[in-house]
Coordinates of C-alpha atoms in Angstrom, one line a residue:
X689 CA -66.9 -12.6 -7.0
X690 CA -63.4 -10.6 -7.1
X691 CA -61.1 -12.6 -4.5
X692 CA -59.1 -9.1 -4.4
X693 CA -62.6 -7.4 -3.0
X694 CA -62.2 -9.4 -0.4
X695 CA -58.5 -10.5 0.0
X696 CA -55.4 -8.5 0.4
X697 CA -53.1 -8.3 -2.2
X698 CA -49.5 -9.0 -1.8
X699 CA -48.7 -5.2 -1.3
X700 CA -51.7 -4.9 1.3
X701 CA -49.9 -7.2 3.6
X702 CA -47.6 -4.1 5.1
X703 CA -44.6 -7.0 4.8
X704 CA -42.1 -7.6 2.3
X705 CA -39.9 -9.5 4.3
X706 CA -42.0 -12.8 4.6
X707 CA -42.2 -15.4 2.1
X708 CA -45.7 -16.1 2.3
X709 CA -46.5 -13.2 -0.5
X710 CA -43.9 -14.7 -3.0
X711 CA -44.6 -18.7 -2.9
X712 CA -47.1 -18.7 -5.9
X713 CA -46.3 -18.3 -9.3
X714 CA -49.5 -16.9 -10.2
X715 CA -48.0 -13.8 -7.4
X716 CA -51.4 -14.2 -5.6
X717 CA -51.3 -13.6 -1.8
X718 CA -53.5 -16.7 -1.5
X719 CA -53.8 -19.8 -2.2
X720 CA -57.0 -21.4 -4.3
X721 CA -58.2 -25.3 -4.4
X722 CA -58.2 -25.9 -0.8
X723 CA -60.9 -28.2 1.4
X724 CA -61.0 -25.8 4.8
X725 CA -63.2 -27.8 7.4
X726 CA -64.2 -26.1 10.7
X727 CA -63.6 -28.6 13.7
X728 CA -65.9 -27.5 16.2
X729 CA -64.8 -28.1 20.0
X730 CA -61.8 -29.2 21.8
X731 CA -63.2 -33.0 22.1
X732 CA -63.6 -33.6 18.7
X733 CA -59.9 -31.9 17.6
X734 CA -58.3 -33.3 20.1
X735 CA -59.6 -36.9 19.0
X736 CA -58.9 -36.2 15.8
X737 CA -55.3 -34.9 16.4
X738 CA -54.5 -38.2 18.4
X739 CA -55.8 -40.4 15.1
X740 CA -54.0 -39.1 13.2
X741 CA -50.8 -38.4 14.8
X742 CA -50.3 -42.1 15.8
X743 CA -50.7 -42.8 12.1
X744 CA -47.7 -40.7 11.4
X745 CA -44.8 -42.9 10.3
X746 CA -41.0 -42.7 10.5
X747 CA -39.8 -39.6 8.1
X748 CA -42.9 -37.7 8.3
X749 CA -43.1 -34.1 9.6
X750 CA -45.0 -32.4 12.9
X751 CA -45.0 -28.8 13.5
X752 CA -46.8 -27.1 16.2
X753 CA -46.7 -23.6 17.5
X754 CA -48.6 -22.8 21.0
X755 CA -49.0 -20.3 23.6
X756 CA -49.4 -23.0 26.4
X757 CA -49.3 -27.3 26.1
X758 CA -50.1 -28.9 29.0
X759 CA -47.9 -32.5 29.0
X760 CA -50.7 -34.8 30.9
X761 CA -53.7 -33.0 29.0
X762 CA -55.8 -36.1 27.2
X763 CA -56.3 -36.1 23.8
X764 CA -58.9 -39.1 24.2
X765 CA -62.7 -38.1 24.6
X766 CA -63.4 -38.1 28.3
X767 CA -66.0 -40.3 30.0
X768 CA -69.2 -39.1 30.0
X769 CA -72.2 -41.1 31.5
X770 CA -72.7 -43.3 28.1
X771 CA -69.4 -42.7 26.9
X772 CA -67.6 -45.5 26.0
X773 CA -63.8 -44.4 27.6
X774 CA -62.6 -45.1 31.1
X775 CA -59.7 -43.2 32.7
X776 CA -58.0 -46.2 31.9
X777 CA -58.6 -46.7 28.4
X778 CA -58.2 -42.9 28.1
X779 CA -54.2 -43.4 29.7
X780 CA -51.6 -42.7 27.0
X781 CA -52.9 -40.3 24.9
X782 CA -51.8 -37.3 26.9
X783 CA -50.5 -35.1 24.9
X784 CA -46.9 -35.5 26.1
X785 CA -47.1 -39.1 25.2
X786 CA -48.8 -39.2 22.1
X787 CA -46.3 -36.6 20.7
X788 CA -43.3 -38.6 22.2
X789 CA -44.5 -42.0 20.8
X790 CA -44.8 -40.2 17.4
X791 CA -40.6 -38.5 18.1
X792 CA -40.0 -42.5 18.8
X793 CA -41.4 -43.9 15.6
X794 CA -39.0 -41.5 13.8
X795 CA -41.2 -38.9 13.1
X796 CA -39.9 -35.4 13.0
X797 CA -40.9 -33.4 15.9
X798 CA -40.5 -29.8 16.0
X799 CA -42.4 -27.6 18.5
X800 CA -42.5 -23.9 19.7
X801 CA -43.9 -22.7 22.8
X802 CA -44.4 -19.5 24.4
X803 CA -41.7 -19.3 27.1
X804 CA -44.9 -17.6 29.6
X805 CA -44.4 -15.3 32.1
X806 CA -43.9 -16.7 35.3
X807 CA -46.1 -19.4 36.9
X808 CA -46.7 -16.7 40.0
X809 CA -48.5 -14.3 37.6
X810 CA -50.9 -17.1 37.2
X811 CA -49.1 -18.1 33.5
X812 CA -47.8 -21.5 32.0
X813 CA -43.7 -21.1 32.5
X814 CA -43.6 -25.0 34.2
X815 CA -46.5 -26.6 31.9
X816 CA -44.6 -25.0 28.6
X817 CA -41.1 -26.6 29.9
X818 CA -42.0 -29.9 30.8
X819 CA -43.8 -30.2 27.7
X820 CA -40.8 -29.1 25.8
X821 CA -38.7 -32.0 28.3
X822 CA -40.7 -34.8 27.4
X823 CA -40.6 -33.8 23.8
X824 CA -37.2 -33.7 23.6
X825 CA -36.6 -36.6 25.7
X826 CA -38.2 -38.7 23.1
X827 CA -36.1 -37.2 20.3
X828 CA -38.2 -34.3 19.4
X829 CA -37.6 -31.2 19.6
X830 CA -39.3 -28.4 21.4
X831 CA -38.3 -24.5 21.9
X832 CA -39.3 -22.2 24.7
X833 CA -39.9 -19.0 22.4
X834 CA -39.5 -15.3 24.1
X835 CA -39.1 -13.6 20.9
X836 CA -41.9 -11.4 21.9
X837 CA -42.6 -7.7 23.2
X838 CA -42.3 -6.4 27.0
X839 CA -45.5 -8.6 28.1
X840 CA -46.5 -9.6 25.4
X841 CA -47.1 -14.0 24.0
X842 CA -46.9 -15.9 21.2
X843 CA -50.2 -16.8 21.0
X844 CA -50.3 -18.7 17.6
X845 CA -51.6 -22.4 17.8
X846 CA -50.8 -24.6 14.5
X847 CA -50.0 -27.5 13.9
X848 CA -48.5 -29.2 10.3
X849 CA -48.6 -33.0 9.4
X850 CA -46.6 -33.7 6.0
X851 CA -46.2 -37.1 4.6
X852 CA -43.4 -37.8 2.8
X853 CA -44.5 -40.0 -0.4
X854 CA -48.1 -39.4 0.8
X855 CA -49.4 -35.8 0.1
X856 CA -53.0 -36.9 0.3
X857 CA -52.4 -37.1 3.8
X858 CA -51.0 -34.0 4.0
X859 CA -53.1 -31.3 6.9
X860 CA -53.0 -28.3 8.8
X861 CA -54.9 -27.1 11.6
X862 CA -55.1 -23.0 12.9
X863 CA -57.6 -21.9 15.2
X864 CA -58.6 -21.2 19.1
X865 CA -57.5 -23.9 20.3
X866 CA -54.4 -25.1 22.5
X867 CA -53.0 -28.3 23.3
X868 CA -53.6 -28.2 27.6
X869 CA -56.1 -28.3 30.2
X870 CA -59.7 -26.9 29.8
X871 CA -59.9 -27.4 26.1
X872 CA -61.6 -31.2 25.6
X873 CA -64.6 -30.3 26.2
X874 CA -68.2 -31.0 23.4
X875 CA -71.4 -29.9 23.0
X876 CA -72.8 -30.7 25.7
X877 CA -70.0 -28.1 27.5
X878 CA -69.9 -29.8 30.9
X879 CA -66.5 -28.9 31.4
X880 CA -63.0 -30.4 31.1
X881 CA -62.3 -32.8 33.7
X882 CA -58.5 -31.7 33.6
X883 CA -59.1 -28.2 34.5
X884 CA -57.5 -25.3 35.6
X885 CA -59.2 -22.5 38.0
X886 CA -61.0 -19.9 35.9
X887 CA -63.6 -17.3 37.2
X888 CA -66.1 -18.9 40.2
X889 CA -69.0 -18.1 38.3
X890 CA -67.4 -21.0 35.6
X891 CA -67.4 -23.7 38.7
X892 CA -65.1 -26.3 38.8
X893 CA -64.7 -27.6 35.5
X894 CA -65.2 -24.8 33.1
X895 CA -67.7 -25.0 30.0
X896 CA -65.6 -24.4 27.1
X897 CA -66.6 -23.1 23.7
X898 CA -64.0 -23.1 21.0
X899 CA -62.7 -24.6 17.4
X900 CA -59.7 -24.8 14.9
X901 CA -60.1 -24.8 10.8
X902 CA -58.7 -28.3 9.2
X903 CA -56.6 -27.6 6.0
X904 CA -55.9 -29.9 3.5
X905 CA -54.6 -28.5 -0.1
X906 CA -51.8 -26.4 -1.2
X907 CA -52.2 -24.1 1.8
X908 CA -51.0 -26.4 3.7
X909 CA -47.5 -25.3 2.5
X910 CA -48.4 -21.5 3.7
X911 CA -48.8 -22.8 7.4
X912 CA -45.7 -24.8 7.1
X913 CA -44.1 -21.6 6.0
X914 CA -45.4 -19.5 8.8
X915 CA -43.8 -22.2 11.2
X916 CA -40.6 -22.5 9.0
X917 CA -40.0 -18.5 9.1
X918 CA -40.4 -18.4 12.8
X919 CA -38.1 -21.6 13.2
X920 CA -35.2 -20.3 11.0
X921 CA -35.5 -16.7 12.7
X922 CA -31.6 -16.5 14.0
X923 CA -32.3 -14.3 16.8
X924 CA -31.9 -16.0 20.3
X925 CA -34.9 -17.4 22.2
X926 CA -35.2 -14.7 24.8
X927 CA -32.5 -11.0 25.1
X928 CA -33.6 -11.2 29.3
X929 CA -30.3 -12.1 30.9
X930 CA -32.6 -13.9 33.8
X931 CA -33.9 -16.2 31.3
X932 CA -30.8 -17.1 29.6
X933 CA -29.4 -18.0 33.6
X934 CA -32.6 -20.4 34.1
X935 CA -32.2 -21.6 30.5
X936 CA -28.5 -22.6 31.3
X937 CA -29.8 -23.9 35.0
X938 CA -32.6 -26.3 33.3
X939 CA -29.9 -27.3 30.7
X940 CA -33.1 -26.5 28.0
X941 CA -32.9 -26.7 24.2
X942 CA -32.2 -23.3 22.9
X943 CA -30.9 -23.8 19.3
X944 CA -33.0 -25.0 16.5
X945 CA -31.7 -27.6 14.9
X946 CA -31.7 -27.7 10.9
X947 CA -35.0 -28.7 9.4
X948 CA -35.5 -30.7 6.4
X949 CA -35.8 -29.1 2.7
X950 CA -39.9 -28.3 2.6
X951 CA -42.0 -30.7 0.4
X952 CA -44.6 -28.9 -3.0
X953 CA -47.7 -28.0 -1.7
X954 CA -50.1 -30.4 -1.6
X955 CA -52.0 -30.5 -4.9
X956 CA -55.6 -29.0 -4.9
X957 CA -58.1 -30.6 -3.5
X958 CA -61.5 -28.1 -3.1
X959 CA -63.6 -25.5 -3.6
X960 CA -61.5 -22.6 -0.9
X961 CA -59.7 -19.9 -1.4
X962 CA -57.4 -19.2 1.7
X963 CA -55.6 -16.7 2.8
X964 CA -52.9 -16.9 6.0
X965 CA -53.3 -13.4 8.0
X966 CA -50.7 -13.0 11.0
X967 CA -50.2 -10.9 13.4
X968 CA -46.4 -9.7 14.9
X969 CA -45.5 -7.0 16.7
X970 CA -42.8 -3.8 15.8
X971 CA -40.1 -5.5 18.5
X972 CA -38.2 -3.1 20.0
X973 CA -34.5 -2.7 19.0
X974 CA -34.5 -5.3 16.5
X975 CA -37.5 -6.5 14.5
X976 CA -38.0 -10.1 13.1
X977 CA -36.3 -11.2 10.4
X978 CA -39.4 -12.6 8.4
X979 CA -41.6 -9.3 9.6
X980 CA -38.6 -6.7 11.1
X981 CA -41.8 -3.9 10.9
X982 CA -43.8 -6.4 12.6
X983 CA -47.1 -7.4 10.9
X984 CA -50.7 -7.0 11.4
X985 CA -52.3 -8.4 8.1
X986 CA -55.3 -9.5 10.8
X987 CA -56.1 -5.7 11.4
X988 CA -55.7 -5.0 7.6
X989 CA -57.7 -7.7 6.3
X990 CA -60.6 -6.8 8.9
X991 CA -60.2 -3.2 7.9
X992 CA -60.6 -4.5 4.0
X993 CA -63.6 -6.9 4.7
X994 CA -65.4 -4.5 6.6
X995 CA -65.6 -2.0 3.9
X996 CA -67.3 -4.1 2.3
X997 CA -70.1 -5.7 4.4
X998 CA -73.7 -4.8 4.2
X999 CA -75.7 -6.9 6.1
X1000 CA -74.4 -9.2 9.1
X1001 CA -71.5 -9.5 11.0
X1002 CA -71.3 -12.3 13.0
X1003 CA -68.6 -12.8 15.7
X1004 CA -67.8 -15.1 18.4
X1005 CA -64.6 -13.9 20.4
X1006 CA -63.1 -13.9 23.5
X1007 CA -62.7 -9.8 24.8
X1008 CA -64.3 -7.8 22.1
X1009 CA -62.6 -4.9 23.6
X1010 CA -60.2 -1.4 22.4
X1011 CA -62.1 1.6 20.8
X1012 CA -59.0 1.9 18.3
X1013 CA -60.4 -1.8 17.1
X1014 CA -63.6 -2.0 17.3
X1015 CA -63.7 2.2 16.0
X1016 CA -64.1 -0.1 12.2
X1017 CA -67.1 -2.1 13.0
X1018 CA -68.3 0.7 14.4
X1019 CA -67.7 2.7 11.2
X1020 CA -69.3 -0.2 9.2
X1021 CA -72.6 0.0 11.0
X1022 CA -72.7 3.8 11.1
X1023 CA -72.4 3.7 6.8
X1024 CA -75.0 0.9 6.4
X1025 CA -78.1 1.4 7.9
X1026 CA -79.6 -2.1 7.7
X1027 CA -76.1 -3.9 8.5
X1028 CA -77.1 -6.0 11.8
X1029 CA -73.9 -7.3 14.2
X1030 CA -74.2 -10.2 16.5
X1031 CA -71.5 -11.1 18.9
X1032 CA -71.0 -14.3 21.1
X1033 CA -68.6 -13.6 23.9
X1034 CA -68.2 -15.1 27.6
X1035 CA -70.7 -13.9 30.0
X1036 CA -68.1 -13.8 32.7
X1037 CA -64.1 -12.5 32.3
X1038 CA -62.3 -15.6 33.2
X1039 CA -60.6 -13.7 36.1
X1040 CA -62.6 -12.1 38.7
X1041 CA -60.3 -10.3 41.0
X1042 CA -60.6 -7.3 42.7
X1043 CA -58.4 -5.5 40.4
X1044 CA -58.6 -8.2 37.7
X1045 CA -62.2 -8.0 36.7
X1046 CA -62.5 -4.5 36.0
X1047 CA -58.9 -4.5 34.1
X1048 CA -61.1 -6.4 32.0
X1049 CA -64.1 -5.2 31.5
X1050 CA -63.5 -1.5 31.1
X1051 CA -62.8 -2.5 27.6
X1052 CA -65.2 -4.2 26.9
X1053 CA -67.9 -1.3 28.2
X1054 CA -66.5 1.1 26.2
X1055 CA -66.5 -0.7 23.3
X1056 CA -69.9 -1.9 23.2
X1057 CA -71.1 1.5 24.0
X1058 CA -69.1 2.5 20.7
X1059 CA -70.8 -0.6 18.9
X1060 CA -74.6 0.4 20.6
X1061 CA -74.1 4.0 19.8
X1062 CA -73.5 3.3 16.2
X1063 CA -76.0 0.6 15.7
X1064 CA -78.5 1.1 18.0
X1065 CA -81.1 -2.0 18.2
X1066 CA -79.1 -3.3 15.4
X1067 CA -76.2 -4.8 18.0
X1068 CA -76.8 -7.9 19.7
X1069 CA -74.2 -9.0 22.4
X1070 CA -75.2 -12.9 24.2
X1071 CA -73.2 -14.6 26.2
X1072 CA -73.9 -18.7 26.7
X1073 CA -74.9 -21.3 29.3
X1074 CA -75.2 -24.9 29.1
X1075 CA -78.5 -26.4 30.2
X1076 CA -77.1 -26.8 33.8
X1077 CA -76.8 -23.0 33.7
X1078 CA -73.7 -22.3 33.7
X1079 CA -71.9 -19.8 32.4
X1080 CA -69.4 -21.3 29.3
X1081 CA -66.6 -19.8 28.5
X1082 CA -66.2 -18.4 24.2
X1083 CA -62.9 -19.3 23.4
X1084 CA -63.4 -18.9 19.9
X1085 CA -62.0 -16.6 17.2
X1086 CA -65.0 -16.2 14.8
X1087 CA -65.9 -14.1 12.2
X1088 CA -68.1 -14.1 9.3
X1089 CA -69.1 -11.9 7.1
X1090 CA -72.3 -11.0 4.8
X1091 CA -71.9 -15.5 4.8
X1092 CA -69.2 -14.3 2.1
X1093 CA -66.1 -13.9 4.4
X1094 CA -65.2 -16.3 7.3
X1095 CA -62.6 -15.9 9.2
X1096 CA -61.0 -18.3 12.1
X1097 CA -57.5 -17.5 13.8
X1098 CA -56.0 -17.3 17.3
X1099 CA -56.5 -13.5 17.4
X1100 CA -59.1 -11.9 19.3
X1101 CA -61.2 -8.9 18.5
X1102 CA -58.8 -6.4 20.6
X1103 CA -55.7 -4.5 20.0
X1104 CA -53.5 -7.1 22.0
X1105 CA -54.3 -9.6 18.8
X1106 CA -54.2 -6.8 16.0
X1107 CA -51.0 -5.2 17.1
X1108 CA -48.8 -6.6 19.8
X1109 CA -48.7 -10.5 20.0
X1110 CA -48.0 -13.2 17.4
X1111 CA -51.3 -14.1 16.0
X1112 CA -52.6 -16.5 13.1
X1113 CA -55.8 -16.8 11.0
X1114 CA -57.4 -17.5 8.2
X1115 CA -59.5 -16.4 5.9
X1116 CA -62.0 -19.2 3.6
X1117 CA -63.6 -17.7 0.4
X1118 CA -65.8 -20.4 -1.1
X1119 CA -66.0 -20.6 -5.2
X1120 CA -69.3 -22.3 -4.4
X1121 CA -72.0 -20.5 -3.9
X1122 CA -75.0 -21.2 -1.5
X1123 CA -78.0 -21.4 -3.1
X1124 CA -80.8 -20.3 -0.8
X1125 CA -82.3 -17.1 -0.2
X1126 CA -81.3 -14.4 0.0
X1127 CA -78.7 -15.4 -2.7
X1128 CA -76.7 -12.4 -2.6
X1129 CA -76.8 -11.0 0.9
X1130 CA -74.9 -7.9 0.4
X1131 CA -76.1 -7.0 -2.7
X1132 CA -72.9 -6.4 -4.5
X1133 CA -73.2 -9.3 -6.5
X1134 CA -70.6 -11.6 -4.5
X1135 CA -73.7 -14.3 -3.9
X1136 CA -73.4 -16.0 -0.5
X1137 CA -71.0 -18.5 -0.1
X1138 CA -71.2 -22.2 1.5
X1139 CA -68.6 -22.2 4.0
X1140 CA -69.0 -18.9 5.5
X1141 CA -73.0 -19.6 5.4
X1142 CA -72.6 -23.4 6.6
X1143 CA -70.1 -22.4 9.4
X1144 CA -72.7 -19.6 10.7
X1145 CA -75.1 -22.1 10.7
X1146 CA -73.8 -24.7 12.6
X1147 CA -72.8 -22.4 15.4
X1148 CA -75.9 -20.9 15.8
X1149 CA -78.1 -24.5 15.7
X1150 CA -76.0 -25.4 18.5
X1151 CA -76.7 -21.8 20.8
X1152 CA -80.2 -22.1 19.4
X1153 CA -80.6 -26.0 20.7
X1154 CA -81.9 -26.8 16.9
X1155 CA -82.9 -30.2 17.1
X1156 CA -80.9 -31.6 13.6
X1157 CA -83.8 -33.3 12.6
X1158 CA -85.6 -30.2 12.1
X1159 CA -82.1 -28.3 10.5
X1160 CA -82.5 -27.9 6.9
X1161 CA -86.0 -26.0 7.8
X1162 CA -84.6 -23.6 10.1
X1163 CA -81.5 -23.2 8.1
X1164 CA -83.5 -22.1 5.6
X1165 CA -85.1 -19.3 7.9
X1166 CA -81.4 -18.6 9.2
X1167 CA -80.3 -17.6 6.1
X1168 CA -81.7 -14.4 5.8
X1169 CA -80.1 -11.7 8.1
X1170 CA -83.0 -10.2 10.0
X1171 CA -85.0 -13.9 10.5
X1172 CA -81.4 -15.0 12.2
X1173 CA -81.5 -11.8 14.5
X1174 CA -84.7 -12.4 15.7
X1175 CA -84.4 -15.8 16.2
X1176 CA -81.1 -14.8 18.6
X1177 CA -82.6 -12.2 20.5
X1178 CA -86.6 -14.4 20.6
X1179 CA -84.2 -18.0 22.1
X1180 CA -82.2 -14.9 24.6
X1181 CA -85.3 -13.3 25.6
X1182 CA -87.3 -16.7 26.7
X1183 CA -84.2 -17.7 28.9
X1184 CA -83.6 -14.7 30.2
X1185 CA -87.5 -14.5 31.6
X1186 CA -87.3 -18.3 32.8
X1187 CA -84.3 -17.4 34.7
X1188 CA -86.0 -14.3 36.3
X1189 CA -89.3 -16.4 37.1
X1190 CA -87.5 -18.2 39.7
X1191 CA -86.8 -21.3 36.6
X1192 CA -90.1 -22.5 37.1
X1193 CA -91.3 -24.6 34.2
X1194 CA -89.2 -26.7 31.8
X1195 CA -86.4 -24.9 31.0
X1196 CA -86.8 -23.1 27.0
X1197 CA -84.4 -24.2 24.3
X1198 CA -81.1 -22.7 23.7
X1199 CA -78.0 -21.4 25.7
X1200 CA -77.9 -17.9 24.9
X1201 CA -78.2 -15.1 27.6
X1202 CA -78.6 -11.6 26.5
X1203 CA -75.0 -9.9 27.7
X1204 CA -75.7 -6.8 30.6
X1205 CA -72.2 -5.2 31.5
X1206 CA -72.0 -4.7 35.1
X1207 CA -71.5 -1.4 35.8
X1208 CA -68.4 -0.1 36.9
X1209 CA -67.8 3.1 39.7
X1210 CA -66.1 6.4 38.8
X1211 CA -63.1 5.8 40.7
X1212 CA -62.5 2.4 39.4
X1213 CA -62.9 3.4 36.0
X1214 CA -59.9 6.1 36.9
X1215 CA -58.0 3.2 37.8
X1216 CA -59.1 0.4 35.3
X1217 CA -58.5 2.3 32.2
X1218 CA -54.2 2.6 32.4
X1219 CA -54.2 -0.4 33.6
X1220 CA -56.0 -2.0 30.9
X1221 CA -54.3 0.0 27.9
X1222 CA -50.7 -1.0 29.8
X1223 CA -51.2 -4.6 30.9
X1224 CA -54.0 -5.9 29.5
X1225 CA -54.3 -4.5 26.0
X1226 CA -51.5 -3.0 25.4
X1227 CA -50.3 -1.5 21.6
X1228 CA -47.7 -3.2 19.3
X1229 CA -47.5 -0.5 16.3
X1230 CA -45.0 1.6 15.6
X1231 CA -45.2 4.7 17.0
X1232 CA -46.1 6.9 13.8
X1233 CA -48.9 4.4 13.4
X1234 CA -50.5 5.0 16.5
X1235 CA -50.8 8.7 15.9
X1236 CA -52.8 8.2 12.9
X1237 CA -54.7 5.0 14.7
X1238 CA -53.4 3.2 11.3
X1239 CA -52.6 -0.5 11.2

């Protein structure tokens, strides 16, 4: 396998400015010997941040970049009927504290946060500050970041541990995930007891699908960097002159303080080859000074990968929305006539308004019409319940590719994420290759590869309800392409029909529903459609790349 058949080279990235192409000597635009490890749900990273974030010591480093952080959001597992935590035992790892504790002990504390719209367009402005208060208040230090376009969010969510003296300990995590209410949620997807109102259909505590990619290796030092360019960047916080007033009325942090020299890579430690794709947009007046273009790698690294598939595409993502995105995938399937696509997306926008709900899904109906009309029966779309039957949210930022490619990021699949806010992924090439049939999926002789295979695997045992006892059989059946299709559309089929029976019976295995659009009137789509292309998916290229639909 040719990494560059797959990768970007350094000039592919669009971006001379950053540092991210230059940091090897080898003058590869990725890094090789990593261990990439995909943490699957809230519960599980959030328990495994709080371990190992109170065994941080004085000296050592924490970075974090997100788009909201709730202060009182637990990090602990939350009580479930034989869980072994109480609310009480469960008091002190809020995420606030745990991060405080860790500014206390000495470590170095450095956070930025989306600023956020304001908390009456039903955004994070109060959560983000007093996040960013009890950081600093502790000795850490944590920025409210505007540096984006006209409505647009830093949507990024990273976090860096170094180790001074201790490199083995050394990790970085990328992914779906933020650090607030909703997100602690497992398997089982009975909700978040800290919630936040979502959709009705989601009830009370919303069911919550989502995970974040563990790092350990010398890519570890590309994340840092991705923090450290965004850090250093010397323009101010925010140009709005009514947030530098409430900036100077909350007396809040808005200079970052010097950080120290950044450590070697960690040495190698595995089998991946990773690349870090970002995503920036072309601000207006004056650009960044890491990305003054902007940057959308993301859309160029999907547009490279997708060249090259030939028989499944599987995604799990939040919209799956915009023609002028999805126009590739699209392309793919029209040039490959046995390439299959199955997506995993939420059932249910997570706003339901009047105005709201179609804002949302007029994107989404166009697109999968695109997506049917080149595919046909070879498109799948399923959204997911939990065995309660309700609807859980996808969250997650999936992507993987003839079980060569895998990709997991904050982006989404939708122009907002390709073009117009700040975005970060990763892509995991595995030099080991996965021995079962069909060994070479695509048949271009890259041979399937074990983190991109293992990763589809374990997110579809768990939408399938694959007892683990009985895994490594129906791996072996999941493997192949068309057997995995079936067996998604067979598991969606059986629900769907106990469901319309009146759920009469034991209920079948699995959580996956088969995804119907509801259909939208003439004179709402009128209305829907500028809406959505102004406000909800708006576009962040430059305006010579739009004419040409070019990213």
């Amino acid at each position: 396998m040719e990494r560059s058949d797959w990768l970007l080279t350094p000039g592919e990235r669009g971006n001379p400015a950053t540092r991210l192409d230059h940091r090897r000597p080898d003058g590869n635009a990725w890094s090789v010997g990593n261990e990439a490890r995909p943490v699957v749900h809230g519960a599980a990273y959030f328990a495994e941040l709080l371990e190992r974030i109170d065994a941080q010591r004085a000296g050592d480093l924490l970075l974090f970049t997100d788009w909201r952080g709730d202060p009182g959001e637990r990090l602990a597992p939350h009580d479930r009927p034989r869980g072994a935590r109480s609310d009480e035992d469960r008091r002190g790892t809020e995420i606030g504290t745990v991060l405080g504790r860790a500014a206390e002990r000495g470590v170095i504390v450095k956070g930025l946060v989306w600023r956020s719209h304001l908390d009456r367009l039903q955004f994070s402005e109060r959560e983000n500050r007093h996040l960013g208060e009890e950081i600093e208040a502790a000795g850490g230090e944590c920025l409210l970041d505007m540096r984006v376009r006209p409505g647009g969010s830093h949507h990024q969510k990273m976090l860096v541990l170094r180790h001074p003296g201790r490199p083995a300990h050394d990790i970085a995590y990328i992914g779906g995930i933020d650090l607030c209410h909703n997100r602690n949620d497992d398997a089982a997807h009975g909700g978040d007891p800290q919630s936040i109102p979502m959709a009705k259909a989601y009830g009370p505590h919303p069911p919550w699908h989502d995970l974040q990619l563990a790092l350990r290796g010398p890519v570890v030092g590309d994340v840092e960097a991705v923090f450290r360019e965004r850090w250093e960047d010397p323009a101010p916080l925010s140009r709005s002159p009514l947030t530098r007033l409430r900036e100077l009325w909350h007396h809040e942090d808005t200079h970052a303080d010097s950080l120290p020299p950044q450590l070697p890579d960690p040495a190698p430690c595995g089998p991946h080859t990773v690349q870090v794709l970002r995503t920036y947009p072309n601000r207006l007046l004056r650009g960044y000074a890491f990305a003054p273009d902007g940057e959308r790698s993301i859309a160029r690294g999907y547009l490279k990968a997708l060249r090259r598939v030939r028989s499944l595409i599987y995604l799990e993502d939040q919209y799956l929305w915009s023609p002028r995105v999805i126009d590739s995938f699209a392309r793919a399937l029209r040039d490959n006539p046995r390439l299959r696509l199955i997506a995993v997306i939420p059932s249910v926008p997570e706003q339901d308004g009047r105005l709201s709900l179609p804002m949302n899904l007029i994107g989404r109906i166009t697109a999968l019409n695109a997506l049917r009309a080149a595919g046909g029966p070879r498109v799948a779309v399923y959204g997911l319940e939990n065995h309660a039957g309700t609807p859980v949210y996808v969250h997650a930022k999936v992507c993987v590719l003839d079980d060569v490619w895998a990709s997991i990021g904050s982006d989404n699949i939708n122009l907002r994420s390709w073009t117009h806010d700040s975005e970060l992924s990763c892509v995991v090439l595995d030099d080991t290759e996965d021995g079962r049939p069909p060994r070479d999926p695509g048949g271009l002789g890259d041979g399937a590869r074990r983190f991109a295979r293992e990763l589809r695997l374990e997110l579809s045992r768990e939408h399938l309800d694959l007892d683990p006892a009985d895994s490594p059989t129906a791996d072996d059946a999941l493997c192949d392409a068309e057997t995995a299709f079936e067996a998604f559309a067979s598991s969606a089929a059986a629900l769907d029909d106990w469901h319309a029976g009146g759920r009469r019976g034991p209920r079948p295995p699995g959580r996956l529903r088969r995804y119907r659009p509801p259909d939208l009137s003439l004179p709402m789509r009128v209305l829907a459609t500028p809406l959505h292309h102004a406000l909800v998916d708006p576009d962040g290229r430059p305006f010579r790349l739009r004419r040409r639909n070019a990213f």
